[in-house]
XYZ file of C-alpha atoms in Angstrom:
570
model
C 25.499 -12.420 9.326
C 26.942 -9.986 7.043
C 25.315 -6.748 5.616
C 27.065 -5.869 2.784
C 28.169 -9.001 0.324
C 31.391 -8.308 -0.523
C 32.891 -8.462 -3.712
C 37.164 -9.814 -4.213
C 38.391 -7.735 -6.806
C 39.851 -9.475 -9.410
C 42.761 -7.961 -11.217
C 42.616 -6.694 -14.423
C 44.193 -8.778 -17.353
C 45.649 -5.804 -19.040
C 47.655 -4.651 -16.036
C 50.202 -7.596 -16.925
C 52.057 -7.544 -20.138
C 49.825 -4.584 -21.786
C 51.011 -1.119 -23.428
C 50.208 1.450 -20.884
C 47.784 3.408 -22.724
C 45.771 0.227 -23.228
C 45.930 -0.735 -19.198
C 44.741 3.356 -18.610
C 41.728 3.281 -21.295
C 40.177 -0.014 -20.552
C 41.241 0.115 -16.795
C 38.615 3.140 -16.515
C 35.910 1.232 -18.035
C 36.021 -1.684 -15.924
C 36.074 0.490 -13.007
C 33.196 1.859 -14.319
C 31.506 -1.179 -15.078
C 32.151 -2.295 -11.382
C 30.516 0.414 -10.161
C 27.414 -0.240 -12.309
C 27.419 -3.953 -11.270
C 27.886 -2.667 -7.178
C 24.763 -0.339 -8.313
C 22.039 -3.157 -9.498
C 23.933 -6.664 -8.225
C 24.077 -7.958 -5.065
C 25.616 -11.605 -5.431
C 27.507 -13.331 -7.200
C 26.325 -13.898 -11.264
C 28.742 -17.448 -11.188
C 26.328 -18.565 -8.818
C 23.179 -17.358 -9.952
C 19.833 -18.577 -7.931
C 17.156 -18.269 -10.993
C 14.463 -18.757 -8.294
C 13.859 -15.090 -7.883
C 13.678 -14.311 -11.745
C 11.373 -17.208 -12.741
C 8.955 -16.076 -9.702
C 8.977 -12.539 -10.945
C 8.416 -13.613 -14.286
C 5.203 -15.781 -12.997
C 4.342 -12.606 -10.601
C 3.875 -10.056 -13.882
C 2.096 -12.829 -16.009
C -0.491 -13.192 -13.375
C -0.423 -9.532 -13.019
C -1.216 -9.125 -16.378
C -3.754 -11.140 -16.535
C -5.136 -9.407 -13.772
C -4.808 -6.039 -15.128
C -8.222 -5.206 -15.532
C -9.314 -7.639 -13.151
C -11.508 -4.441 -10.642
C -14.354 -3.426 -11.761
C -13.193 0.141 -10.797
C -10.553 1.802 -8.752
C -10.977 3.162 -5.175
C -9.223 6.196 -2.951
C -8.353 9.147 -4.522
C -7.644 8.090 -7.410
C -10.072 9.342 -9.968
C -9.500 12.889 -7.813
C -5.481 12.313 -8.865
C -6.571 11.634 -12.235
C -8.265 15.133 -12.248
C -4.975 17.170 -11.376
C -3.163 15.326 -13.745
C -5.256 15.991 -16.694
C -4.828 19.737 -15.556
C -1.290 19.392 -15.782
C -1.733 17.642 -19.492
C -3.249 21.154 -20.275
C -0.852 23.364 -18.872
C -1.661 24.139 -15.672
C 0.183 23.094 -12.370
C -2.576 22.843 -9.616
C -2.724 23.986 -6.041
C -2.034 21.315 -4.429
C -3.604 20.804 -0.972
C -4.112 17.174 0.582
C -2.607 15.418 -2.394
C 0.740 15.492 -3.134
C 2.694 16.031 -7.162
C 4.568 13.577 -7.955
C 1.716 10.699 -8.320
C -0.648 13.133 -10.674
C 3.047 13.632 -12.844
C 3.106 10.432 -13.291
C -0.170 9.443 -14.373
C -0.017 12.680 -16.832
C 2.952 11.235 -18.809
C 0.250 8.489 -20.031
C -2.852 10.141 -20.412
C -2.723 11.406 -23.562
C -1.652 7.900 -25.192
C -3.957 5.587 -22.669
C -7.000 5.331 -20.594
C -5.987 7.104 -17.472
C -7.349 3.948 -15.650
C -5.400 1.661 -17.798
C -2.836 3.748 -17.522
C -2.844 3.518 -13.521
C -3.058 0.001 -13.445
C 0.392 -0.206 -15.752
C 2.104 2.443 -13.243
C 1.031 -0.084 -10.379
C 2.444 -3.023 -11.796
C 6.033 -1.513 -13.168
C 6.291 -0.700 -9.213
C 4.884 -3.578 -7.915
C 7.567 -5.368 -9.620
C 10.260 -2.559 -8.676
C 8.927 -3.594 -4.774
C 9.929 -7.123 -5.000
C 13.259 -6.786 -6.315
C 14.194 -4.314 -4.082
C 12.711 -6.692 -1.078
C 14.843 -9.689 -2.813
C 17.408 -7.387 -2.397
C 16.998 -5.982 0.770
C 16.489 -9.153 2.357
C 19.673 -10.484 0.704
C 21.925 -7.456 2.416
C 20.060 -7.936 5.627
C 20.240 -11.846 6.169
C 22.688 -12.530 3.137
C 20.549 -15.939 3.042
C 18.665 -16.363 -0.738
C 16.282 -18.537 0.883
C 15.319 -15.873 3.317
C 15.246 -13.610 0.758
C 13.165 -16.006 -1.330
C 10.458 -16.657 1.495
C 10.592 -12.481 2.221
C 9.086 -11.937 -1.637
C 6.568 -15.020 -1.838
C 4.617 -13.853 1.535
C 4.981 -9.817 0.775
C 3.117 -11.308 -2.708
C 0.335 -13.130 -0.516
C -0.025 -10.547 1.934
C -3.648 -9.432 1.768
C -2.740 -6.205 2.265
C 0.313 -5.740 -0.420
C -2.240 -8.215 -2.666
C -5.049 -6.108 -2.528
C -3.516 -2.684 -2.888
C -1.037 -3.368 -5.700
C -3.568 -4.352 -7.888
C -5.031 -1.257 -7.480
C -4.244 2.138 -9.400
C -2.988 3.999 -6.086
C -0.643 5.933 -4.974
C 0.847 3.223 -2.373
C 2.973 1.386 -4.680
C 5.163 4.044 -5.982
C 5.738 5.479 -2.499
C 6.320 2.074 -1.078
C 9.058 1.473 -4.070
C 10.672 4.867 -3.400
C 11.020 3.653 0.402
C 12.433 0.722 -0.573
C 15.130 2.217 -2.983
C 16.015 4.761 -0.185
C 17.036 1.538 2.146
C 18.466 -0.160 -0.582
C 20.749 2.712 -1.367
C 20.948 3.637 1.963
C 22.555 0.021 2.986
C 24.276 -0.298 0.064
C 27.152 1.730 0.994
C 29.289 1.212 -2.049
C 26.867 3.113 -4.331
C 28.282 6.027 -6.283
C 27.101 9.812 -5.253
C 25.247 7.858 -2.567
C 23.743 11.016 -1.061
C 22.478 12.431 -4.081
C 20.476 9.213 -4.855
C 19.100 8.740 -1.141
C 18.354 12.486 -1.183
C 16.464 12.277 -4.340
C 14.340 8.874 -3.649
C 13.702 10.288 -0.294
C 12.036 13.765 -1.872
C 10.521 11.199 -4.328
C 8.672 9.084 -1.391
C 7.683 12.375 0.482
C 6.438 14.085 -2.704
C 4.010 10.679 -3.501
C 2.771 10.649 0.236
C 3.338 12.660 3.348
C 4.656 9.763 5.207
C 7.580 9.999 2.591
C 8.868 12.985 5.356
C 9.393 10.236 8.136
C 12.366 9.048 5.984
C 14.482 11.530 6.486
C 14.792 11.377 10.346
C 15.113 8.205 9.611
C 18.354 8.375 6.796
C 19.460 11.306 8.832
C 19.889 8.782 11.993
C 22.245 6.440 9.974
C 24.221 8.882 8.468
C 24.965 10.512 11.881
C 25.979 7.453 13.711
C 28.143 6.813 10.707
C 29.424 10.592 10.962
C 28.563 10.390 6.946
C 28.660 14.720 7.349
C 29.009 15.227 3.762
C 26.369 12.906 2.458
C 24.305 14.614 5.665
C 24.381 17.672 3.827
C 23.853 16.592 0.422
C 20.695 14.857 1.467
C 19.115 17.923 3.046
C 20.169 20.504 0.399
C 18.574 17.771 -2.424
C 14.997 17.137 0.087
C 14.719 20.911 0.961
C 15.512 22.691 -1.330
C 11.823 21.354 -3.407
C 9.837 20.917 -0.491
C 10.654 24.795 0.655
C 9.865 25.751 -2.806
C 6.351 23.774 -2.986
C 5.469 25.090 0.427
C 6.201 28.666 -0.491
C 4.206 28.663 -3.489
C 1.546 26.919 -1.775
C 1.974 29.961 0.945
C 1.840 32.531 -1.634
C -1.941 30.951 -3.220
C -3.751 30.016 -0.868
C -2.183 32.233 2.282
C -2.594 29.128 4.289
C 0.566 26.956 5.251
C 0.643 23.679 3.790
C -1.655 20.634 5.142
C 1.439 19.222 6.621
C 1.912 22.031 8.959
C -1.606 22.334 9.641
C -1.969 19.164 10.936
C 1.324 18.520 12.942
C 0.410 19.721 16.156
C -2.542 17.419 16.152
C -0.618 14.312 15.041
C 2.039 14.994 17.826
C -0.255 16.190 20.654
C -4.231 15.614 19.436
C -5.688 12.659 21.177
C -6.318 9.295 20.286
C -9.827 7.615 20.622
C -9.464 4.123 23.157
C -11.529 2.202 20.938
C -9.428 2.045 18.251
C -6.819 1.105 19.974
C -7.556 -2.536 19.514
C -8.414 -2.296 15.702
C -4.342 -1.011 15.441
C -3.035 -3.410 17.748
C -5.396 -6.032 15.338
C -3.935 -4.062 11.894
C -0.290 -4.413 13.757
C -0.722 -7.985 15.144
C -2.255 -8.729 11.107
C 0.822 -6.893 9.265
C 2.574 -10.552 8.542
C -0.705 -11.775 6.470
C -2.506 -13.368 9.080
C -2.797 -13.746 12.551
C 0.051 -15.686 14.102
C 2.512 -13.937 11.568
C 3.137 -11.341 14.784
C 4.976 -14.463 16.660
C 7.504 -15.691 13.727
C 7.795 -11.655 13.153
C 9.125 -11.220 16.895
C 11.261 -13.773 16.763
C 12.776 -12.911 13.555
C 13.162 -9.379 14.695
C 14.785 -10.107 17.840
C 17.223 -12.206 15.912
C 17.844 -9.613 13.544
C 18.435 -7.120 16.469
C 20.590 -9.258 18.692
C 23.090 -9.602 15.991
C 23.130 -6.507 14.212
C 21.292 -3.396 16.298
C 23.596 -0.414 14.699
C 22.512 -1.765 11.146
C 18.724 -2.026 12.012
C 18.290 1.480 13.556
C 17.434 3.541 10.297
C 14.796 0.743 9.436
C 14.101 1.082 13.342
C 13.202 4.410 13.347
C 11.401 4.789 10.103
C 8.904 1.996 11.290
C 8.754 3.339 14.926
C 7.821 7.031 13.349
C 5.162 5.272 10.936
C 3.422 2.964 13.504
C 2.868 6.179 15.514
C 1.912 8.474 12.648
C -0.945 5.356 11.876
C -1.661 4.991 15.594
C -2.391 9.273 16.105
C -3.998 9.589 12.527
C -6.063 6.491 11.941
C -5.348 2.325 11.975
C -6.414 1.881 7.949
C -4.736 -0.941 5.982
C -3.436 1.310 3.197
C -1.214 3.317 5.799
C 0.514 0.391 6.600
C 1.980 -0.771 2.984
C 5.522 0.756 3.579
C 5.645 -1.678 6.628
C 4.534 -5.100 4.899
C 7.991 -5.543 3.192
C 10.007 -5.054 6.460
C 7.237 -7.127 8.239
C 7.909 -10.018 5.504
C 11.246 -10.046 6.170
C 11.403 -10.825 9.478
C 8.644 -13.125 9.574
C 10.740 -15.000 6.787
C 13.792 -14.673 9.101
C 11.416 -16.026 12.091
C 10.605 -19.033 10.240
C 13.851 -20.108 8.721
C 16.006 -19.078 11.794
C 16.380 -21.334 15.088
C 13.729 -20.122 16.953
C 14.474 -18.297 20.235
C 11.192 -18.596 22.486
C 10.882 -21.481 24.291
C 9.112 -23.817 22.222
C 6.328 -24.687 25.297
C 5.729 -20.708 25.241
C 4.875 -20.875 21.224
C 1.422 -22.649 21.596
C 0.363 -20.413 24.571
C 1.314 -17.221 22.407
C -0.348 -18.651 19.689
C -3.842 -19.372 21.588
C -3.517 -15.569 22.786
C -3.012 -14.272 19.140
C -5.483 -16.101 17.961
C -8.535 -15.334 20.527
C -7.432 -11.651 20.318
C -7.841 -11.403 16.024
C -11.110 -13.504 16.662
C -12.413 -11.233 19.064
C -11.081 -7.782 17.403
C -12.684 -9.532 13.851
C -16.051 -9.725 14.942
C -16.145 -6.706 17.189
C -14.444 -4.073 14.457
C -14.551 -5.783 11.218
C -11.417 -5.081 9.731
C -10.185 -4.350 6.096
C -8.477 -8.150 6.145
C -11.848 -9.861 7.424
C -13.683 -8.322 3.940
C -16.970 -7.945 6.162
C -17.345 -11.918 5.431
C -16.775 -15.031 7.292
C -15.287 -16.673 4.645
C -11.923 -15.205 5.269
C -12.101 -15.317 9.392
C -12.946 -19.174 9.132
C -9.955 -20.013 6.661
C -7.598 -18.263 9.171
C -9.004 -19.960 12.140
C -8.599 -23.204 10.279
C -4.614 -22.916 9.048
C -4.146 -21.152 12.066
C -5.404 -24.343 14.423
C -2.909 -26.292 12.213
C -0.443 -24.274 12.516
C -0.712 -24.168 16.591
C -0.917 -28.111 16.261
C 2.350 -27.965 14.763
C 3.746 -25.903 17.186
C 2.504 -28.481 20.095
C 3.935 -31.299 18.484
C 7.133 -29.205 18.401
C 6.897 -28.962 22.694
C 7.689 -32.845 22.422
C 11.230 -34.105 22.079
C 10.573 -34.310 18.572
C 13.069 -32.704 16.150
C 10.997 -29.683 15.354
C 13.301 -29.034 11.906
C 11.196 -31.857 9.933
C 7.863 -29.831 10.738
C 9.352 -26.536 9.688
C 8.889 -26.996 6.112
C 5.164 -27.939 7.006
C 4.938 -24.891 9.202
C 5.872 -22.722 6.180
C 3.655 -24.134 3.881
C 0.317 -23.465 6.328
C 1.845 -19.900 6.246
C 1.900 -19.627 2.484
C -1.077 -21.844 2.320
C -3.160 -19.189 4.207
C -1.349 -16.160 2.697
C -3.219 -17.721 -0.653
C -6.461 -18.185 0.872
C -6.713 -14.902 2.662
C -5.330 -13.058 -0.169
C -7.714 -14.548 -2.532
C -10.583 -14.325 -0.658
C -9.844 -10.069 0.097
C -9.441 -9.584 -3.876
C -12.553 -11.061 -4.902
C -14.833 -9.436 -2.441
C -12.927 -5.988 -3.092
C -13.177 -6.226 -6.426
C -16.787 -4.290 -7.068
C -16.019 -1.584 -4.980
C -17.286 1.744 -6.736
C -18.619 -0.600 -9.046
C -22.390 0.927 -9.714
C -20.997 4.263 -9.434
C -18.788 3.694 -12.512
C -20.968 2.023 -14.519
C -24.252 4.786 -13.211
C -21.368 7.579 -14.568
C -20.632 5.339 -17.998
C -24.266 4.876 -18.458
C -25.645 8.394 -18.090
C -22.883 9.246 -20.174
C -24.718 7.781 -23.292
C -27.900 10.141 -22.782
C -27.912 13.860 -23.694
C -28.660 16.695 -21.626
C -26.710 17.437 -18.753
C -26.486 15.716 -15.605
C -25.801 16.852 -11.890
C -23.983 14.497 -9.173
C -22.815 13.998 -5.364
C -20.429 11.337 -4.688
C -16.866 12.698 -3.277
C -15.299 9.538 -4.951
C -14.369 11.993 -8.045
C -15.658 9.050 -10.395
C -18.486 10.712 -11.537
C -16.240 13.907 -11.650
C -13.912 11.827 -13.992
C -16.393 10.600 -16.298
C -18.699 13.572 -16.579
C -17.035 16.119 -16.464
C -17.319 17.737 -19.600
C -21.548 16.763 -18.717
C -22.550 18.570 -15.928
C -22.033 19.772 -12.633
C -21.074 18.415 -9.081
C -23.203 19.593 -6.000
C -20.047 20.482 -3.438
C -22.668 22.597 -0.587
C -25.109 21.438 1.941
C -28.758 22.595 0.625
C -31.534 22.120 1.667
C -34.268 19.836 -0.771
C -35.718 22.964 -1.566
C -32.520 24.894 -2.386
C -31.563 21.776 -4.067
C -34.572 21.765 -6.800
C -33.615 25.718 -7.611
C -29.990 24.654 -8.073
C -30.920 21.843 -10.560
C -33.018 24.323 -12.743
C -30.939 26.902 -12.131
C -27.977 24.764 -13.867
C -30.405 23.108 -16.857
C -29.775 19.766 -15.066
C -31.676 17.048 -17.394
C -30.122 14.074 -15.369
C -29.311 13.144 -11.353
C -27.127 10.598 -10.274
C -27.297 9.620 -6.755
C -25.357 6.924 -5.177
C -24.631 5.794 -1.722
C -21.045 4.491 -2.534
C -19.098 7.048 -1.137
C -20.884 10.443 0.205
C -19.314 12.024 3.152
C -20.603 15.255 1.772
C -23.473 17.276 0.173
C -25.808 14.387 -0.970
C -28.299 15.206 -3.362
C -32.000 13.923 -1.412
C -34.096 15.874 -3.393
C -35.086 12.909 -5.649
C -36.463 10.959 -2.359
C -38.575 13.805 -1.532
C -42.338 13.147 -1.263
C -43.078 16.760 -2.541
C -40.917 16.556 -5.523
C -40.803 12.855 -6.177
C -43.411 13.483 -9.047
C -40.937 15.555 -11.216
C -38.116 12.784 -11.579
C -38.386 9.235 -13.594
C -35.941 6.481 -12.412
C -34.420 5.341 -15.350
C -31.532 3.089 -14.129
C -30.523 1.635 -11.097
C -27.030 -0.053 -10.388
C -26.862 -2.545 -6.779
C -23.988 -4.736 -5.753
C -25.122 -6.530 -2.076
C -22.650 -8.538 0.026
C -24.129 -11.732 0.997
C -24.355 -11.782 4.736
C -26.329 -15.215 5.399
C -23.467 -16.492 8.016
C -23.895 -13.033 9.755
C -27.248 -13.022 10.008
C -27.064 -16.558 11.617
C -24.474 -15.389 14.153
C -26.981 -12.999 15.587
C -29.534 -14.775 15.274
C -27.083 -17.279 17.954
C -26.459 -14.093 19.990
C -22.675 -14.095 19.143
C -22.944 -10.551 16.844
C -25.535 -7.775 17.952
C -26.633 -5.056 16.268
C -23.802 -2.780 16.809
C -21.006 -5.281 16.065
C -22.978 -6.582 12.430
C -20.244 -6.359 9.573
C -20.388 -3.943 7.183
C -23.142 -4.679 4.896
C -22.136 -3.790 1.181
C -25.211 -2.786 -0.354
C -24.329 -0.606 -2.527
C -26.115 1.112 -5.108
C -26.215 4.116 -7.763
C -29.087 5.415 -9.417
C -29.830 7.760 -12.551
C -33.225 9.502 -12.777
C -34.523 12.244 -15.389
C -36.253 15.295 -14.300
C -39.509 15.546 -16.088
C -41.303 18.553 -14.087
């Protein structure tokens, strides 16, 4: 297995028979056009594999199609949107627990495009960044195309890389900027190689604060490689910003950054038992689906066996992350910087010879299997959508996929029921994909269209949600309630601000909520003009409790989720 794909040189035609000052001048351009082609090639063009292109090409067709596909966007987003239309008008915000670079981008678009359009575009241009670097990644690592192949096709149908890049977050940038910091990192050939992995590295940790893990991680490599001068370029090129963005943060708001602040309690602050199991479930589920964690393992360990010294930077970067998710909290969206590398091997796993013994594989399996079952209906994970739908279709390819894995404990040539193995794997990456799309797709649905609607009235209009949708879309409108008050205090803050409108949802309120309106004393003084509802249909649920299998406690999350506008007429 080699790393690096190496390139014969090929001698110039002009150094035989040619006037010297033609072999100087076009001997410098084709030594600059070799470094270009080292920079953004990694195989040969005479033996070009148009796989990968025509699969991208179908990738950003369906994308685009998709484009506009959610009925609204989720996170933080609206809230980024905010600080970037501050920076449209001048100012540069404080900012606390969101980072720049995310809000620059989305500012370079929002005075040509919707700033939710414009989102979705920045999602897909990286989306598509993602894969080829994976295709490329996985070609360095394994130097296989039909490794590398396999690698992008389940990172597409990975529930978790499915459902997040279609969303207008801050994940797929970052994830891209980790991905170019690999790629340059392995790619040793690259021109002013420190300055790039310096710069994509202070890219990543500027888009998220897991970004920072990738310098321990670069800085690793470099040393075992005693690479001192591209040590010190790095640093100087990370540092030097992140000194200067702390400072002025310092300076203020005379607190230290939220970094600081929370680093003792990452490395020391406890971490609760019972979610232990829902991040052994979200680590176990990082492939796409449950029995992904067996073909990863094996993958890995053939990876490692053969080439430790070259895995160790990846190592690290992915040991540092699973412990920053296990002290800070097991959520899908922390885990998107892993999925690639996860792909990878579980490709490698399924193409390789396999190295367990194949009458281990079905036991394994069984185990894998009972434990996502059990974990699914006890926790209720992002990848089991709060339906059954989803857990069934796993439990179904998986069962296949185990039978296939029985058969291959007979002295039958298990190589004919590989290509059948890999297609249950895709063949559930499409189901379970599909299935965590559509039932994502109206989340903050009736608190858009609650914010679009009330939009249309005049008079001004008050709010609660911390989603910063209603902040987005009203903000020129009225006024958010950001303190705890009492119902009372509540009614004199609504006069007190000539509120005409009140907007009250239940999508997303983990602060002050405005209850006033559901007070008996003052229900008389406000008319319900709208409401907006979304439920999740929970029939097979409600069956499974009524068998005794689900209790009370352990119920899936019920979306019923709802927004409502009322006038004040007292």
């Amino acid at each position: 297995m080699s790393f690096l794909c190496n390139h014969p040189r090929e001698e110039s035609p002009m150094h035989r028979g040619a006037p010297r000052r033609m072999k100087i001048g076009l001997f410098s351009r084709e030594r600059m056009m070799k470094n270009l082609k080292k920079i953004f090639s990694s195989y040969d063009h005479k033996n070009l594999d148009y796989k990968f292109p025509i699969f991208l090409a179908i990738y950003v067709t369906w994308r685009l199609l998709l484009l506009n596909f959610n009925s609204a966007e989720i996170g933080d987003f609206y809230n980024f949107l905010l600080l970037a239309r501050d920076i449209t008008t001048g100012k540069f915000p404080i900012f606390t627990n969101r980072l720049p670079f995310y809000p620059l981008l989305l500012a370079i678009g929002l005075p040509f495009l919707d700033g939710v359009l414009w989102g979705r575009i920045l999602s897909l241009v990286f989306s598509v960044g993602i894969l080829i670097l994976t295709y490329k990644i996985a070609i360095l690592f394994s130097a296989n195309k039909n490794i590398a192949f396999l690698t992008v096709a389940l990172l597409t149908l990975n529930p978790i890389f499915a459902h997040d890049s279609l969303r207008a977050l801050s994940e797929a940038p970052f994830v891209f900027f980790v991905m170019l910091t690999f790629y340059l990192y392995y790619r040793k050939d690259v021109p002013w190689r420190g300055i790039f992995l310096g710069t994509s590295a202070l890219l990543a940790a500027m888009t998220r604060f897991e970004g920072y893990l990738l310098i321990p991680a670069v800085l690793v490599g470099l040393i075992v490689q005693k690479r001192w001068r591209d040590i010190s370029t790095v640093l100087a090129i990370f540092l030097v910003p992140v000194i200067i963005l702390w400072g002025r943060h310092q300076i203020l708001t005379g607190e230290p950054p939220l970094l600081i602040q929370y680093l003792p309690q990452i490395l020391v602050g406890p971490r609760m038992f019972d979610l232990l199991h829902l991040y052994a479930m979200h680590v176990v589920f990082m492939a796409g689906f449950p029995l992904g964690a067996l073909w990863v393992y094996m993958g890995l360990k053939d990876g490692l066996s053969k080439q430790f010294q070259q895995y160790l930077p990846l190592l690290v970067f992915l040991a540092l992350e699973l412990f920053l998710i296990y002290k800070v909290h097991p959520a899908h969206r922390y885990f998107n910087a892993l999925v690639p590398f996860f792909s990878f091997f579980l490709a490698l796993g399924l193409l390789k010879e396999y190295s367990l013994k194949k009458i281990h594989m079905p036991v394994i399996s069984v185990i894998l299997l009972s434990f996502f079952i059990y974990g699914s209906l006890k926790f209720q994970p992002f990848f089991v959508v709060g339906t059954i739908f989803s857990a069934i279709s796993t439990t179904i390819f998986t069962l296949l996929v185990i039978f296939i894995m029985v058969l291959s404990s007979k002295k039958i040539n298990f190589a004919y029921f590989k290509p059948l193995t890999v297609f249950f794997v895709v063949l559930a990456g499409i189901v379970l994909s599909t299935s965590i799309v559509l039932y994502r797709q109206y989340d903050y649905y009736t608190v858009t269209e609650a914010s679009k609607f009330v939009l249309q009235k005049e008079g001004r209009v008050a709010w609660s949600d911390e989603t910063g949708v209603s902040t987005w879309y009203l903000r020129e409108r009225g006024i958010g309630l950001s303190e705890d008050l009492n119902d009372d205090e509540q009614w004199v803050w609504l006069k007190k601000n000539s509120v005409d409108y009140v907007l009250v949802t239940n999508e997303y309120n983990e602060g002050a909520e405005l209850t006033v309106v559901k007070n008996v004393q003052y229900r008389s003084k406000f008319r319900l003009v709208k409401r907006f509802s979304w439920n999740q249909d929970q029939k097979i649920a409600l069956w499974l409790k009524e068998m005794g299998i689900l209790d009370e406690k352990h119920m899936p999350v019920v979306h019923r989720d709802f927004s409502e506008v009322y006038e004040i007429i007292g």
